[in-house]
């Protein structure tokens, strides 16, 4: 397999080089233009490579057309105006995706598909997720150059003689991918998983059997795609697997993490999309199921995808300057631009969060007690000399005194289902607002530290008066829920509460609009797509699943051996079952109320009823477990 071609760099994206490469690799039989819509769905099609080669110039310039049914762009690509163009991006790496189950008889190699990351265009406007990130990158770069031109003190801070010396502004990002693997069909033992998690029995432990093999092969293959894999390890979730009499491992249920090197913002998002496919294919070939859900198992640690963001300038002499790093790392935490970026993110996070946490699954992960952030708060470290490693905050400052280029922010709220293109775009738009305001204020570094560390009720020149933004404490253990809400704001508990912020915080939405990045049409289309996904999943998946749970909670005790406690426990359980699911002539169940509220588009009511349902379902599970534990014999 050493002769396989795994990627094509941007400098080769011309007809002559492409024809030469494709002719020398006849195992590449197809081309797929991969674009990502606003619902985080990506396209995939099989275009025979010969068709691509015959009309290659047209493909590179005009791509292919679709009627819009293959992408989710509500309020944009409607039935009466549905034509959408898929246009190749010539400025990022292209990948070759190999099907190891389909071997080319002529070459004896797996058949490959050339994956071309692409843009979606409707009515001559770029409308997809990659397009939004492209606009955000362009907006950030142009405004940063303008800030350097109009603020001489900024040039002095970073030791840059003139803006003419700046060749490029570089937005660097990286994601850490967590996921669960298991033997197909196995059901989770919640108690066992929870106990193992509390005892840290699996965290960074040695992998064995097919999990080890698949993990090692994943790292090897990622490197062939030039991802520069940095680490793969067990995460906190999981239980030991079993070895059957045939020497096969069974009952595998483990949480893993794989990390690879940072890149530019667009390339990082593309790499992540490809990496998920690579990882899933390899684990499936080893008989293991993979899920990238944020919270696949209730009551156990979910999967995060911590996102690292940074900004640098490249000078014409080749020198790279990290714009978050202060002039003196032994004296200051951050540069003025670094302070602006962090404060901009936190101040505007209410309108960033909808693009990060946009599903029922994602909201289920963000709960106290599972190392997932629920508060808009950051940590920079107790002292300048001591780096922050506070795992309970939304955004942490990462610093290395020996490496000024490493200064960056780790945003801990994203998960594997987050649309990285939209999330990254929103993050940089929010950061840009803070940077512009902090630079125009022309404050000293000490004044910026004071602003960031302000208390609730203390006036700030940029940050909001009724909020605090910094905590070096464990925000779950040090504060009560009431204290957290007062200090850092009340976190959204449902998808509706989150996306509604795009209507509530109109001034902050303008920051997303800045530079025509998140246009009104894009935001409205995104909101509609998320609303459809939320209500459809709630009505057609979550409620039916909960109905099966209610039905599975059956009376198990024998009247001859039951105690009064068993009877009381069952009565409590049965009462909750009726409240959740059973309608009568004069009373509707909670499930029915939710379905009717969805049909009537009463989304505030749907949101509150969903929370009520979630609480009752959790109580039902707990009571039923207690009930079963007190029974000598279980009658089915």
Coordinates of C-alpha atoms in Angstrom, one line a residue:
X1 CA 0.0 0.0 0.0
X2 CA 3.1 2.3 0.0
X3 CA 2.4 3.2 -3.6
X4 CA -1.0 4.7 -2.8
X5 CA -1.6 8.5 -3.2
X6 CA -3.2 9.9 -0.1
X7 CA -3.5 13.6 -0.7
X8 CA -2.9 16.3 -3.3
X9 CA -1.5 19.6 -2.1
X10 CA -3.0 23.0 -3.3
X11 CA -0.1 23.7 -5.6
X12 CA -1.1 20.6 -7.7
X13 CA -4.7 21.7 -8.2
X14 CA -4.3 22.5 -11.9
X15 CA -5.3 20.5 -14.9
X16 CA -1.8 19.4 -16.0
X17 CA -0.6 18.2 -12.6
X18 CA -3.9 16.5 -11.8
X19 CA -4.0 14.6 -15.1
X20 CA -0.5 13.4 -14.6
X21 CA -1.2 12.3 -11.0
X22 CA -4.5 10.6 -11.8
X23 CA -3.0 8.8 -14.9
X24 CA -0.2 7.4 -12.7
X25 CA -2.8 6.2 -10.1
X26 CA -5.4 4.2 -12.0
X27 CA -6.7 2.8 -8.7
X28 CA -8.4 6.2 -8.2
X29 CA -11.7 5.6 -10.0
X30 CA -14.1 8.3 -8.7
X31 CA -14.3 11.9 -7.6
X32 CA -16.5 13.3 -4.9
X33 CA -17.1 17.0 -4.3
X34 CA -17.7 17.3 -0.5
X35 CA -19.6 20.4 0.7
X36 CA -21.1 21.0 4.1
X37 CA -24.6 22.5 4.5
X38 CA -25.9 24.6 7.5
X39 CA -27.2 21.4 9.1
X40 CA -23.7 19.9 9.2
X41 CA -24.5 17.3 6.5
X42 CA -21.8 16.8 3.9
X43 CA -22.3 15.8 0.3
X44 CA -20.8 12.7 -1.2
X45 CA -21.2 11.5 -4.8
X46 CA -19.3 9.2 -7.1
X47 CA -18.3 10.8 -10.4
X48 CA -16.3 8.5 -12.6
X49 CA -12.7 9.7 -12.8
X50 CA -12.8 9.6 -16.7
X51 CA -15.6 12.1 -16.8
X52 CA -13.7 14.4 -14.4
X53 CA -10.5 14.2 -16.5
X54 CA -12.3 14.8 -19.8
X55 CA -13.8 18.1 -18.6
X56 CA -11.3 18.9 -15.8
X57 CA -11.2 22.7 -16.4
X58 CA -14.9 23.0 -16.2
X59 CA -15.0 20.9 -13.0
X60 CA -12.3 23.0 -11.4
X61 CA -14.1 26.3 -12.2
X62 CA -17.8 25.4 -12.1
X63 CA -18.0 22.1 -10.2
X64 CA -21.3 20.3 -10.4
X65 CA -25.0 21.2 -9.9
X66 CA -27.6 19.8 -7.7
X67 CA -31.3 20.5 -7.3
X68 CA -30.9 21.3 -3.6
X69 CA -32.5 18.2 -2.3
X70 CA -29.1 16.8 -1.3
X71 CA -28.3 19.7 1.0
X72 CA -30.2 21.3 3.9
X73 CA -30.5 25.0 3.3
X74 CA -34.0 26.0 4.5
X75 CA -35.2 29.5 3.5
X76 CA -32.4 29.6 0.9
X77 CA -32.7 26.7 -1.5
X78 CA -36.5 26.4 -1.5
X79 CA -38.5 24.2 -3.9
X80 CA -39.2 27.0 -6.3
X81 CA -35.5 28.0 -6.4
X82 CA -33.5 24.9 -5.6
X83 CA -30.5 24.9 -7.9
X84 CA -27.2 24.7 -5.9
X85 CA -23.7 24.6 -7.3
X86 CA -20.9 22.7 -5.6
X87 CA -17.7 24.5 -6.4
X88 CA -14.2 22.9 -5.6
X89 CA -11.9 24.7 -3.2
X90 CA -8.5 24.9 -4.8
X91 CA -6.7 26.3 -1.8
X92 CA -6.8 23.3 0.6
X93 CA -5.6 19.7 0.5
X94 CA -7.6 17.2 -1.4
X95 CA -7.7 13.6 -0.1
X96 CA -8.1 10.1 -1.6
X97 CA -10.5 7.9 0.3
X98 CA -9.8 4.2 -0.3
X99 CA -12.4 1.4 -0.1
X100 CA -10.4 -1.6 1.2
X101 CA -13.4 -3.9 0.5
X102 CA -13.3 -3.1 -3.2
X103 CA -10.0 -4.2 -4.8
X104 CA -9.1 -3.1 -8.4
X105 CA -8.3 -6.3 -10.3
X106 CA -5.9 -4.5 -12.6
X107 CA -3.8 -2.9 -9.9
X108 CA -4.6 -5.2 -6.9
X109 CA -5.1 -2.0 -4.9
X110 CA -8.2 -0.6 -3.1
X111 CA -10.3 1.6 -5.3
X112 CA -10.0 5.3 -4.4
X113 CA -12.2 8.3 -4.5
X114 CA -10.7 11.8 -4.8
X115 CA -12.3 13.9 -2.1
X116 CA -12.5 17.6 -3.0
X117 CA -13.6 19.9 -0.3
X118 CA -16.1 22.3 -1.9
X119 CA -18.4 25.3 -1.5
X120 CA -22.1 25.6 -1.9
X121 CA -23.4 28.4 -4.1
X122 CA -27.0 29.5 -4.5
X123 CA -28.1 32.4 -6.7
X124 CA -24.4 33.3 -7.1
X125 CA -24.0 33.6 -3.3
X126 CA -21.8 31.3 -1.2
X127 CA -24.2 29.8 1.4
X128 CA -22.7 26.7 3.0
X129 CA -20.7 26.1 6.2
X130 CA -17.3 26.3 4.5
X131 CA -18.4 29.5 2.8
X132 CA -19.2 31.1 6.2
X133 CA -15.8 30.2 7.5
X134 CA -14.1 31.5 4.4
X135 CA -15.8 34.8 4.9
X136 CA -14.9 34.9 8.6
X137 CA -11.2 34.2 7.8
X138 CA -11.1 36.9 5.1
X139 CA -12.9 39.4 7.4
X140 CA -10.5 38.7 10.3
X141 CA -7.4 39.1 8.2
X142 CA -8.4 42.3 6.5
X143 CA -9.6 43.9 9.8
X144 CA -6.4 42.9 11.6
X145 CA -4.3 44.5 8.9
X146 CA -6.4 47.6 9.1
X147 CA -5.9 47.7 12.9
X148 CA -2.1 47.5 12.5
X149 CA -2.3 50.3 9.9
X150 CA -4.3 52.7 12.1
X151 CA -2.7 51.9 15.5
X152 CA 1.0 52.6 15.7
X153 CA 1.2 51.4 19.3
X154 CA 0.2 47.9 18.1
X155 CA 3.1 47.7 15.7
X156 CA 5.4 48.8 18.5
X157 CA 4.0 46.1 20.9
X158 CA 4.9 43.3 18.5
X159 CA 8.1 44.8 17.2
X160 CA 6.9 45.2 13.6
X161 CA 8.4 48.1 11.7
X162 CA 5.6 48.6 9.2
X163 CA 2.4 46.9 8.0
X164 CA 4.2 46.6 4.7
X165 CA 6.4 43.9 6.4
X166 CA 3.3 41.7 7.1
X167 CA 2.8 39.0 4.5
X168 CA -0.2 37.2 6.1
X169 CA -2.4 36.9 9.1
X170 CA -2.6 33.2 10.1
X171 CA -5.6 31.7 12.0
X172 CA -4.5 28.5 13.5
X173 CA -6.8 25.9 15.0
X174 CA -6.8 22.3 16.2
X175 CA -9.4 19.9 17.5
X176 CA -9.1 17.0 20.0
X177 CA -11.4 14.2 18.9
X178 CA -13.0 11.9 21.5
X179 CA -15.3 9.0 20.6
X180 CA -16.7 5.7 21.9
X181 CA -16.0 2.3 20.5
X182 CA -17.9 -0.9 21.3
X183 CA -18.8 -4.4 20.2
X184 CA -21.9 -4.0 17.9
X185 CA -25.2 -4.7 19.7
X186 CA -23.8 -4.6 23.3
X187 CA -25.8 -2.6 25.8
X188 CA -24.2 -0.2 28.3
X189 CA -23.9 -1.3 31.9
X190 CA -24.4 2.2 33.3
X191 CA -23.5 1.3 36.9
X192 CA -20.3 -0.4 35.9
X193 CA -19.3 2.4 33.5
X194 CA -20.0 5.0 36.2
X195 CA -18.0 3.2 38.8
X196 CA -15.1 2.7 36.5
X197 CA -15.2 6.4 35.6
X198 CA -15.2 7.6 39.2
X199 CA -12.3 5.3 40.0
X200 CA -10.4 6.4 36.8
X201 CA -9.9 2.8 35.9
X202 CA -9.6 3.4 32.2
X203 CA -8.1 6.9 31.9
X204 CA -4.9 6.7 29.8
X205 CA -4.7 2.9 30.4
X206 CA -3.1 0.5 28.0
X207 CA -5.3 -0.6 25.1
X208 CA -5.6 -4.3 24.2
X209 CA -6.9 -6.5 21.4
X210 CA -8.8 -5.1 18.4
X211 CA -9.0 -1.6 20.1
X212 CA -5.3 -1.4 20.3
X213 CA -4.8 -2.6 16.7
X214 CA -7.5 -0.2 15.3
X215 CA -6.1 2.7 17.3
X216 CA -2.5 2.1 16.1
X217 CA -3.6 1.7 12.5
X218 CA -5.7 4.9 12.8
X219 CA -2.6 6.9 13.9
X220 CA -0.5 5.3 11.1
X221 CA -3.0 6.1 8.4
X222 CA -3.6 9.7 9.6
X223 CA 0.1 10.3 9.2
X224 CA 0.0 9.0 5.6
X225 CA -2.6 11.7 5.0
X226 CA 0.0 14.2 6.5
X227 CA -2.2 14.9 9.6
X228 CA 0.9 14.5 11.9
X229 CA -0.9 12.5 14.5
X230 CA 0.3 13.4 17.9
X231 CA -1.4 11.0 20.3
X232 CA -4.0 8.4 20.8
X233 CA -5.2 7.2 24.2
X234 CA -8.0 6.0 26.4
X235 CA -10.3 8.6 27.8
X236 CA -12.1 8.5 31.2
X237 CA -15.1 6.4 30.0
X238 CA -15.1 2.6 29.5
X239 CA -14.9 -0.8 31.1
X240 CA -12.6 -3.7 30.6
X241 CA -13.5 -6.1 27.8
X242 CA -14.0 -9.8 28.1
X243 CA -12.1 -12.7 26.4
X244 CA -14.3 -15.6 25.4
X245 CA -13.4 -19.2 25.0
X246 CA -12.5 -18.7 21.4
X247 CA -9.9 -16.1 22.3
X248 CA -12.0 -13.2 21.0
X249 CA -12.6 -10.0 22.9
X250 CA -16.2 -9.3 23.6
X251 CA -18.3 -6.6 25.5
X252 CA -15.9 -3.9 24.3
X253 CA -17.0 -0.5 25.5
X254 CA -14.3 2.1 25.6
X255 CA -13.8 5.9 25.2
X256 CA -10.8 7.0 23.1
X257 CA -9.2 10.3 22.0
X258 CA -7.0 11.0 19.0
X259 CA -5.2 14.2 18.4
X260 CA -3.2 15.5 15.4
X261 CA -1.3 18.6 14.6
X262 CA -2.9 22.1 14.2
X263 CA -3.4 23.7 10.9
X264 CA -5.1 26.8 9.4
X265 CA -8.7 27.2 10.3
X266 CA -10.2 25.8 7.0
X267 CA -7.7 23.0 6.7
X268 CA -8.4 21.9 10.3
X269 CA -12.1 21.6 9.7
X270 CA -11.5 19.6 6.5
X271 CA -9.0 17.4 8.3
X272 CA -11.4 16.6 11.0
X273 CA -14.1 15.6 8.5
X274 CA -11.7 13.2 6.8
X275 CA -10.2 11.9 10.1
X276 CA -13.7 10.8 11.3
X277 CA -14.1 8.8 8.2
X278 CA -10.7 7.3 8.5
X279 CA -11.1 6.3 12.1
X280 CA -14.6 4.9 11.7
X281 CA -13.6 2.8 8.7
X282 CA -10.6 1.3 10.5
X283 CA -12.5 0.4 13.6
X284 CA -15.4 -1.1 11.6
X285 CA -12.9 -3.3 9.7
X286 CA -11.9 -4.6 13.2
X287 CA -15.4 -5.5 14.2
X288 CA -16.0 -2.4 16.3
X289 CA -18.8 0.2 16.2
X290 CA -17.8 3.9 16.5
X291 CA -20.0 6.8 17.6
X292 CA -19.1 10.5 17.5
X293 CA -22.2 11.5 19.5
X294 CA -21.6 14.0 22.3
X295 CA -23.4 12.0 24.9
X296 CA -24.0 8.4 23.7
X297 CA -24.5 7.0 27.2
X298 CA -26.5 8.9 29.7
X299 CA -24.9 9.1 33.2
X300 CA -21.4 8.5 31.8
X301 CA -18.8 11.0 30.5
X302 CA -19.7 12.4 27.1
X303 CA -17.3 13.0 24.2
X304 CA -15.8 16.5 23.8
X305 CA -13.8 18.0 21.0
X306 CA -11.8 20.7 22.6
X307 CA -10.9 23.3 20.0
X308 CA -7.7 25.3 20.2
X309 CA -7.6 28.7 18.5
X310 CA -4.7 31.1 17.9
X311 CA -3.7 34.0 15.6
X312 CA -0.2 34.9 14.2
X313 CA 1.3 37.1 11.6
X314 CA 3.9 36.0 9.1
X315 CA 6.4 38.7 8.1
X316 CA 7.9 38.9 4.7
X317 CA 11.3 37.8 6.1
X318 CA 9.6 34.5 7.2
X319 CA 9.3 35.3 10.9
X320 CA 6.2 34.2 12.7
X321 CA 4.8 36.3 15.5
X322 CA 2.1 34.9 17.8
X323 CA -0.4 37.8 18.4
X324 CA -1.6 36.4 21.7
X325 CA 1.9 36.2 23.2
X326 CA 2.8 39.2 25.4
X327 CA 6.1 41.1 25.0
X328 CA 7.3 39.7 28.3
X329 CA 5.9 36.3 29.2
X330 CA 7.4 36.5 32.7
X331 CA 5.4 39.6 33.4
X332 CA 2.1 39.4 31.5
X333 CA -0.4 36.7 30.7
X334 CA -1.4 38.0 27.2
X335 CA -0.8 40.6 24.6
X336 CA -3.5 43.3 24.1
X337 CA -4.8 41.3 21.1
X338 CA -4.9 38.2 23.3
X339 CA -6.9 40.0 25.9
X340 CA -9.2 41.3 23.3
X341 CA -9.8 37.9 21.7
X342 CA -10.5 36.2 25.1
X343 CA -12.8 39.0 26.3
X344 CA -14.6 39.2 22.9
X345 CA -15.3 35.4 23.0
X346 CA -16.7 35.5 26.5
X347 CA -18.7 38.7 26.2
X348 CA -20.4 37.4 23.0
X349 CA -20.6 33.7 23.8
X350 CA -24.4 33.7 24.0
X351 CA -24.5 34.1 20.1
X352 CA -21.5 31.8 19.6
X353 CA -22.9 28.9 21.6
X354 CA -25.8 28.1 19.1
X355 CA -23.2 27.2 16.5
X356 CA -21.3 25.0 19.0
X357 CA -24.0 23.3 20.9
X358 CA -27.0 22.8 18.6
X359 CA -28.5 19.4 19.4
X360 CA -30.3 17.5 22.1
X361 CA -27.3 15.2 22.3
X362 CA -24.8 18.1 22.7
X363 CA -26.9 19.7 25.5
X364 CA -27.0 16.4 27.3
X365 CA -23.2 16.5 27.6
X366 CA -23.0 20.0 29.2
X367 CA -23.9 19.0 32.7
X368 CA -22.0 19.6 36.0
X369 CA -19.9 16.7 37.2
X370 CA -18.6 15.4 33.8
X371 CA -15.8 17.9 33.2
X372 CA -17.9 19.6 30.5
X373 CA -18.3 23.4 30.7
X374 CA -21.6 25.0 31.5
X375 CA -20.6 28.5 32.4
X376 CA -19.2 31.4 30.4
X377 CA -16.0 31.8 32.4
X378 CA -12.3 31.5 31.7
X379 CA -9.1 30.7 33.5
X380 CA -5.6 32.1 32.8
X381 CA -3.7 30.7 35.8
X382 CA -3.2 31.7 39.5
X383 CA 0.1 33.4 38.6
X384 CA 1.9 34.3 35.4
X385 CA 4.5 31.7 36.1
X386 CA 1.9 28.9 36.6
X387 CA 0.0 27.9 33.5
X388 CA -3.8 27.3 33.9
X389 CA -5.1 23.7 33.8
X390 CA -8.6 24.4 35.1
X391 CA -10.8 21.8 33.4
X392 CA -14.0 23.3 34.6
X393 CA -14.0 26.5 32.5
X394 CA -15.3 27.3 29.1
X395 CA -12.0 28.7 27.7
X396 CA -8.6 28.2 29.2
X397 CA -5.3 30.0 28.3
X398 CA -2.6 27.6 27.1
X399 CA 1.0 29.0 27.5
X400 CA 4.5 27.6 27.3
X401 CA 7.3 29.9 28.6
X402 CA 9.7 28.1 26.3
X403 CA 7.6 28.4 23.2
X404 CA 6.0 31.8 22.5
X405 CA 4.3 30.4 19.4
X406 CA 2.2 28.0 21.6
X407 CA 0.0 30.7 23.2
X408 CA -3.6 29.9 22.4
X409 CA -7.1 29.4 23.9
X410 CA -8.6 26.0 24.5
X411 CA -12.4 26.2 24.1
X412 CA -13.9 23.2 25.9
X413 CA -17.5 23.3 24.9
X414 CA -17.4 21.8 21.3
X415 CA -18.2 18.1 20.8
X416 CA -17.7 15.7 17.9
X417 CA -21.1 16.7 16.4
X418 CA -20.2 20.4 16.4
X419 CA -20.1 22.0 13.0
X420 CA -16.5 23.1 13.2
X421 CA -16.7 25.4 10.2
X422 CA -19.6 27.5 11.7
X423 CA -18.2 27.2 15.2
X424 CA -14.8 28.5 14.2
X425 CA -16.3 31.3 12.2
X426 CA -18.4 32.4 15.1
X427 CA -15.5 32.2 17.5
X428 CA -13.2 34.4 15.4
X429 CA -16.0 36.9 14.8
X430 CA -16.6 37.2 18.6
X431 CA -12.8 37.5 19.2
X432 CA -12.5 40.2 16.5
X433 CA -15.1 42.4 18.3
X434 CA -13.1 42.2 21.5
X435 CA -9.8 42.8 19.7
X436 CA -11.1 46.0 18.0
X437 CA -12.6 47.4 21.3
X438 CA -9.5 46.6 23.4
X439 CA -7.1 48.1 20.8
X440 CA -9.2 51.3 20.4
X441 CA -9.3 51.7 24.2
X442 CA -5.4 51.6 24.3
X443 CA -5.2 50.3 27.9
X444 CA -2.1 49.1 29.7
X445 CA -1.7 45.4 30.2
X446 CA -2.4 45.8 33.9
X447 CA -5.6 47.6 33.1
X448 CA -6.7 44.8 30.8
X449 CA -5.9 42.2 33.5
X450 CA -8.1 44.2 35.9
X451 CA -10.9 44.4 33.3
X452 CA -10.9 40.7 32.8
X453 CA -10.7 39.9 36.5
X454 CA -13.6 42.3 37.5
X455 CA -16.3 41.3 39.9
X456 CA -20.1 41.2 39.3
X457 CA -21.5 44.7 39.6
X458 CA -18.1 46.3 38.8
X459 CA -18.2 48.6 35.8
X460 CA -15.9 47.7 32.9
X461 CA -15.0 49.6 29.7
X462 CA -15.9 46.6 27.6
X463 CA -17.2 43.7 29.6
X464 CA -20.7 43.7 31.0
X465 CA -21.3 45.1 34.5
X466 CA -23.5 42.3 35.9
X467 CA -21.1 39.4 35.0
X468 CA -17.8 38.0 36.1
X469 CA -15.6 36.3 33.6
X470 CA -12.6 34.8 35.5
X471 CA -12.3 31.9 37.9
X472 CA -9.3 30.0 38.9
X473 CA -11.4 27.7 41.1
X474 CA -13.3 24.5 40.3
X475 CA -16.6 26.2 39.2
X476 CA -18.6 23.1 40.1
X477 CA -17.2 22.5 43.6
X478 CA -16.4 26.1 44.6
X479 CA -19.8 27.6 43.8
X480 CA -23.4 26.6 44.2
X481 CA -25.6 26.5 41.1
X482 CA -27.2 29.8 42.3
X483 CA -23.8 31.4 42.7
X484 CA -22.6 30.2 39.2
X485 CA -25.8 31.6 37.6
X486 CA -25.3 34.9 39.3
X487 CA -21.6 35.2 38.4
X488 CA -21.5 33.7 34.9
X489 CA -25.1 33.7 33.6
X490 CA -27.7 31.0 33.3
X491 CA -26.7 28.4 30.8
X492 CA -29.2 27.2 28.2
X493 CA -30.8 23.9 29.1
X494 CA -32.4 23.0 25.8
X495 CA -31.7 23.6 22.1
X496 CA -34.5 26.1 22.0
X497 CA -33.1 28.2 24.8
X498 CA -29.8 28.2 23.0
X499 CA -30.9 29.2 19.5
X500 CA -33.4 31.7 20.9
X501 CA -30.3 33.7 22.0
X502 CA -29.9 34.7 18.3
X503 CA -33.1 36.7 18.7
X504 CA -32.6 37.9 22.3
X505 CA -29.1 39.3 21.9
X506 CA -29.6 41.4 18.7
X507 CA -26.6 43.6 19.4
X508 CA -24.3 40.6 19.7
X509 CA -25.7 39.1 16.5
X510 CA -24.5 42.3 14.7
X511 CA -21.0 41.1 15.6
X512 CA -21.7 37.9 13.7
X513 CA -22.9 40.0 10.8
X514 CA -19.8 42.1 10.8
X515 CA -18.1 41.9 7.4
X516 CA -21.2 40.2 6.0
X517 CA -20.0 36.9 7.4
X518 CA -23.1 35.5 9.1
X519 CA -25.7 37.2 6.9
X520 CA -29.3 37.5 7.9
X521 CA -30.2 34.7 5.5
X522 CA -27.5 32.4 6.8
X523 CA -28.6 32.9 10.4
X524 CA -32.3 32.4 9.6
X525 CA -31.5 29.3 7.6
X526 CA -29.3 27.9 10.4
X527 CA -32.0 28.6 13.0
X528 CA -34.6 26.9 10.9
X529 CA -32.5 23.9 10.3
X530 CA -31.6 23.5 14.0
X531 CA -35.3 24.0 15.0
X532 CA -36.4 21.3 12.5
X533 CA -33.7 18.9 13.8
X534 CA -34.6 19.6 17.4
X535 CA -38.3 19.1 17.2
X536 CA -38.1 16.2 14.7
X537 CA -35.7 14.3 16.9
X538 CA -37.7 15.0 20.0
X539 CA -41.0 13.9 18.5
X540 CA -39.8 10.9 16.4
X541 CA -36.8 9.6 18.3
X542 CA -36.6 10.7 21.9
X543 CA -40.3 10.3 22.9
X544 CA -40.6 6.9 21.2
X545 CA -37.4 5.8 23.0
X546 CA -38.7 7.1 26.3
X547 CA -42.0 5.2 25.6
X548 CA -40.0 2.0 25.3
X549 CA -38.3 2.8 28.6
X550 CA -41.6 3.4 30.3
X551 CA -43.0 0.1 28.9
X552 CA -39.9 -1.8 30.1
X553 CA -40.4 -0.7 33.7
X554 CA -42.7 -3.5 34.7
X555 CA -44.0 -4.9 38.0
X556 CA -41.4 -7.5 39.1
X557 CA -42.2 -8.4 42.7
X558 CA -44.1 -11.4 43.9
X559 CA -46.8 -10.6 46.6
X560 CA -45.6 -13.5 48.6
X561 CA -42.0 -12.2 49.0
X562 CA -42.6 -8.5 48.6
X563 CA -42.2 -6.0 51.4
X564 CA -44.1 -2.9 52.0
X565 CA -41.1 -1.0 50.6
X566 CA -41.4 -2.9 47.3
X567 CA -45.1 -2.0 47.0
X568 CA -44.4 1.7 47.8
X569 CA -41.5 1.8 45.3
X570 CA -43.7 0.3 42.6
X571 CA -46.5 2.7 43.2
X572 CA -44.1 5.7 42.8
X573 CA -42.8 4.2 39.6
X574 CA -46.2 3.5 38.2
X575 CA -47.4 7.0 39.0
X576 CA -44.5 8.5 36.9
X577 CA -45.2 6.0 34.1
X578 CA -48.8 7.3 33.9
X579 CA -47.7 11.0 34.1
X580 CA -45.3 10.4 31.2
X581 CA -47.3 8.3 28.8
X582 CA -50.9 7.5 29.7
X583 CA -53.7 9.7 28.4
X584 CA -57.3 9.7 29.8
X585 CA -60.5 11.5 28.8
X586 CA -59.7 14.5 31.0
X587 CA -55.9 14.5 31.3
X588 CA -53.1 14.4 28.7
X589 CA -49.7 12.7 29.3
X590 CA -46.5 14.6 29.2
X591 CA -45.5 12.9 25.9
X592 CA -48.8 14.0 24.3
X593 CA -48.4 17.6 25.5
X594 CA -45.0 17.8 23.9
X595 CA -46.1 16.4 20.6
X596 CA -49.1 18.8 20.5
X597 CA -46.9 21.8 21.5
X598 CA -44.5 20.9 18.6
X599 CA -47.4 20.7 16.2
X600 CA -48.6 24.1 17.4
X601 CA -45.1 25.6 17.2
X602 CA -45.2 26.6 20.9
X603 CA -41.5 26.3 21.3
X604 CA -41.2 27.9 24.7
X605 CA -43.7 25.3 26.0
X606 CA -41.9 22.5 24.2
X607 CA -38.7 23.5 25.9
X608 CA -40.1 23.6 29.4
X609 CA -42.0 20.3 28.8
X610 CA -38.8 18.7 27.5
X611 CA -37.0 19.6 30.8
X612 CA -39.9 18.2 32.8
X613 CA -39.9 15.0 30.8
X614 CA -36.1 14.6 31.2
X615 CA -36.3 15.0 35.0
X616 CA -39.1 12.5 35.2
X617 CA -37.3 10.0 33.0
X618 CA -34.2 10.3 35.1
X619 CA -36.2 9.8 38.3
X620 CA -38.0 6.8 36.8
X621 CA -34.6 5.2 36.0
X622 CA -33.3 5.8 39.5
X623 CA -36.5 4.5 41.2
X624 CA -36.7 1.4 39.0
X625 CA -33.1 0.6 39.8
X626 CA -33.7 0.9 43.6
X627 CA -36.9 -1.2 43.2
X628 CA -35.0 -4.0 41.5
X629 CA -32.2 -4.0 44.0
X630 CA -34.6 -4.9 46.8
X631 CA -36.1 -8.0 45.1
X632 CA -35.0 -11.6 45.8
X633 CA -36.7 -12.9 42.7
X634 CA -37.8 -11.1 39.6
X635 CA -41.0 -12.1 37.9
X636 CA -41.0 -11.4 34.2

